[in-house]
Short mmCIF file of C-alpha atoms in Angstrom, two decimals:
data_model
loop_
_atom_site.label_atom_id
_atom_site.label_comp_id
_atom_site.label_asym_id
_atom_site.label_seq_id
_atom_site.Cartn_x
_atom_site.Cartn_y
_atom_site.Cartn_z
CA MET F 1 0.00 0.00 0.00
CA HIS F 2 1.27 3.51 -0.83
CA ARG F 3 0.03 6.86 0.35
CA THR F 4 0.63 10.17 -1.36
CA SER F 5 1.68 13.27 0.52
CA ASN F 6 1.44 16.86 -0.60
CA ALA F 7 3.96 19.28 0.83
CA ARG F 8 3.68 23.04 0.87
CA LEU F 9 6.21 25.72 1.60
CA ALA F 10 5.16 29.18 2.75
CA GLY F 11 6.82 31.87 4.75
CA ALA F 12 5.70 34.13 7.58
CA ARG F 13 6.66 35.36 10.98
CA TRP F 14 5.29 33.35 13.93
CA ALA F 15 2.24 35.53 14.59
CA GLN F 16 1.50 36.53 10.97
CA SER F 17 -0.71 34.86 8.44
CA PRO F 18 1.21 32.81 5.89
CA MET F 19 2.52 34.67 2.87
CA VAL F 20 1.29 33.50 -0.50
CA ALA F 21 4.37 35.02 -2.14
CA PRO F 22 7.24 34.95 -2.79
CA LEU F 23 7.20 31.17 -2.77
CA ALA F 24 4.56 28.48 -2.58
CA VAL F 25 5.54 25.00 -3.72
CA SER F 26 3.55 21.80 -3.94
CA HIS F 27 5.27 18.47 -4.25
CA SER F 28 3.79 15.01 -4.21
CA ASP F 29 5.64 11.98 -3.03
CA SER F 30 4.63 8.52 -1.93
CA TRP F 31 6.00 6.02 0.54
CA PRO F 32 5.09 2.51 1.63
CA CYS F 33 2.65 2.67 4.51
CA CYS F 34 0.66 0.27 6.61
CA PRO F 35 -2.60 1.75 8.00
CA ALA F 36 -1.81 0.57 11.54
CA GLN F 37 1.65 2.15 11.35
CA VAL F 38 1.00 5.62 9.88
CA PRO F 39 3.60 7.32 12.18
CA GLN F 40 6.19 5.01 10.61
CA ARG F 41 6.42 7.48 7.71
CA ALA F 42 8.29 9.91 9.98
CA THR F 43 11.17 7.46 10.35
CA HIS F 44 10.92 5.51 7.13
CA SER F 45 14.31 5.94 5.46
CA ALA F 46 12.79 5.90 1.98
CA ALA F 47 10.48 8.78 2.92
CA VAL F 48 13.35 10.75 4.41
CA SER F 49 15.61 10.27 1.39
CA ALA F 50 12.75 10.97 -1.03
CA VAL F 51 11.62 14.19 0.64
CA GLN F 52 14.91 15.82 1.54
CA PRO F 53 16.46 16.35 -1.90
CA TRP F 54 13.60 18.44 -3.29
CA LEU F 55 13.09 20.27 0.00
CA LEU F 56 16.78 21.13 0.22
CA GLU F 57 16.66 22.41 -3.38
CA VAL F 58 13.70 24.65 -2.57
CA LEU F 59 15.35 25.98 0.58
CA ALA F 60 18.56 26.68 -1.34
CA ALA F 61 16.58 28.67 -3.93
CA LEU F 62 15.09 31.05 -1.36
CA PRO F 63 16.42 34.62 -1.55
CA GLN F 64 16.90 34.53 2.22
CA GLN F 65 17.23 31.44 4.39
CA PRO F 66 14.46 30.99 7.01
CA CYS F 67 15.34 31.52 10.65
CA THR F 68 13.09 28.57 11.62
CA ILE F 69 11.49 25.72 9.69
CA ILE F 70 8.17 24.26 10.83
CA VAL F 71 7.21 20.74 9.79
CA ASP F 72 3.86 19.02 10.11
CA GLY F 73 4.89 16.13 12.35
CA TYR F 74 7.46 15.25 14.97
CA VAL F 75 11.10 16.31 15.11
CA TRP F 76 11.76 13.65 17.76
CA LEU F 77 9.78 10.42 18.05
CA GLY F 78 11.38 9.66 21.41
CA PRO F 79 14.64 10.32 23.26
CA GLY F 80 17.32 10.15 20.58
CA GLU F 81 14.88 8.75 17.99
CA LYS F 82 14.85 11.06 14.98
CA GLY F 83 11.73 12.02 13.10
CA LEU F 84 11.66 13.84 9.77
CA GLY F 85 12.40 17.21 11.41
CA ALA F 86 15.62 15.97 13.04
CA HIS F 87 16.74 14.41 9.75
CA LEU F 88 16.09 17.74 8.01
CA PHE F 89 18.07 19.59 10.70
CA ASP F 90 21.00 17.23 10.11
CA ALA F 91 20.75 17.68 6.33
CA LEU F 92 20.97 21.45 6.90
CA GLU F 93 24.09 20.84 9.01
CA GLY F 94 22.38 22.32 12.08
CA ARG F 95 22.16 25.82 10.57
CA THR F 96 18.38 26.27 10.95
CA PRO F 97 16.18 25.27 13.91
CA VAL F 98 13.33 22.91 13.03
CA VAL F 99 10.01 22.83 14.92
CA GLY F 100 7.60 19.93 14.59
CA VAL F 101 3.87 20.40 15.14
CA ALA F 102 1.88 17.15 15.31
CA LYS F 103 -1.88 16.78 15.56
CA ASN F 104 -1.83 13.39 17.29
CA PRO F 105 0.15 11.99 20.21
CA PHE F 106 2.94 9.51 19.56
CA TYR F 107 3.52 7.08 22.42
CA SER F 108 7.30 7.45 22.63
CA ALA F 109 7.49 11.23 22.05
CA THR F 110 7.66 11.91 25.77
CA GLU F 111 9.43 15.26 25.39
CA ALA F 112 6.73 16.80 23.19
CA VAL F 113 5.12 19.91 24.68
CA GLU F 114 1.34 20.12 24.45
CA VAL F 115 0.00 23.36 23.00
CA ARG F 116 -3.69 24.22 23.23
CA ARG F 117 -5.07 26.83 20.85
CA GLY F 118 -8.42 28.24 19.87
CA GLY F 119 -10.27 26.92 22.90
CA SER F 120 -9.73 23.33 21.76
CA GLU F 121 -9.41 20.60 24.35
CA ARG F 122 -7.21 18.62 21.94
CA PRO F 123 -3.59 19.77 22.06
CA LEU F 124 -1.00 20.03 19.34
CA TYR F 125 2.31 18.31 20.14
CA THR F 126 5.44 20.41 19.64
CA THR F 127 9.00 19.12 19.34
CA SER F 128 12.12 20.95 18.20
CA VAL F 129 15.81 20.82 17.48
CA GLY F 130 18.11 23.83 17.40
CA MET F 131 15.93 25.81 19.82
CA PRO F 132 14.44 25.04 23.24
CA VAL F 133 11.13 23.19 22.91
CA GLU F 134 9.46 25.70 25.29
CA GLN F 135 10.41 28.53 22.89
CA ALA F 136 9.06 26.51 19.96
CA ALA F 137 5.79 25.87 21.83
CA ALA F 138 5.43 29.59 22.58
CA GLY F 139 5.92 30.32 18.89
CA VAL F 140 3.25 27.78 17.92
CA ARG F 141 0.86 29.32 20.48
CA SER F 142 1.38 32.74 18.87
CA MET F 143 0.86 31.59 15.28
CA ALA F 144 -1.92 33.24 13.29
CA GLY F 145 -5.35 31.66 13.25
CA PRO F 146 -8.28 31.43 15.64
CA TYR F 147 -8.49 27.64 15.69
CA ARG F 148 -6.51 24.71 17.06
CA LEU F 149 -4.49 24.38 13.87
CA PRO F 150 -2.55 27.52 12.89
CA GLU F 151 -3.35 28.93 9.44
CA MET F 152 0.17 28.19 8.22
CA LEU F 153 -0.28 24.48 8.87
CA LYS F 154 -3.63 24.05 7.11
#
């Protein structure tokens, strides 16, 4: 079974709405996936190697490098267990902090900070590398949008 993922790239400051310009990119990729193991995609080496090359090309083409990159998912899946965000941080040679924002809990991600937004009882789960996770969580709390999910991550 394969699933297809669409990725988007947009820029903004933490508390601003996402910019439509100067860059918005869509990319589709697929990876092997078992329905009972959906979080496996965050560590699946094929997914990591398939996503990073195009993402690194897009980041290199930006007129100015971002000061922080936010990914939809976990940076860390557990103590020392890298998710896609940590692999991206390594690929960038540690030059840019990466913040992960996940919509669902992951059993071994014990260091994730819960962030509640928009009056929702369901938290978002924030992880980071290259910046303290508390600072990342504060940034996610301040992101634009009245609902649980910030506008930039929709």
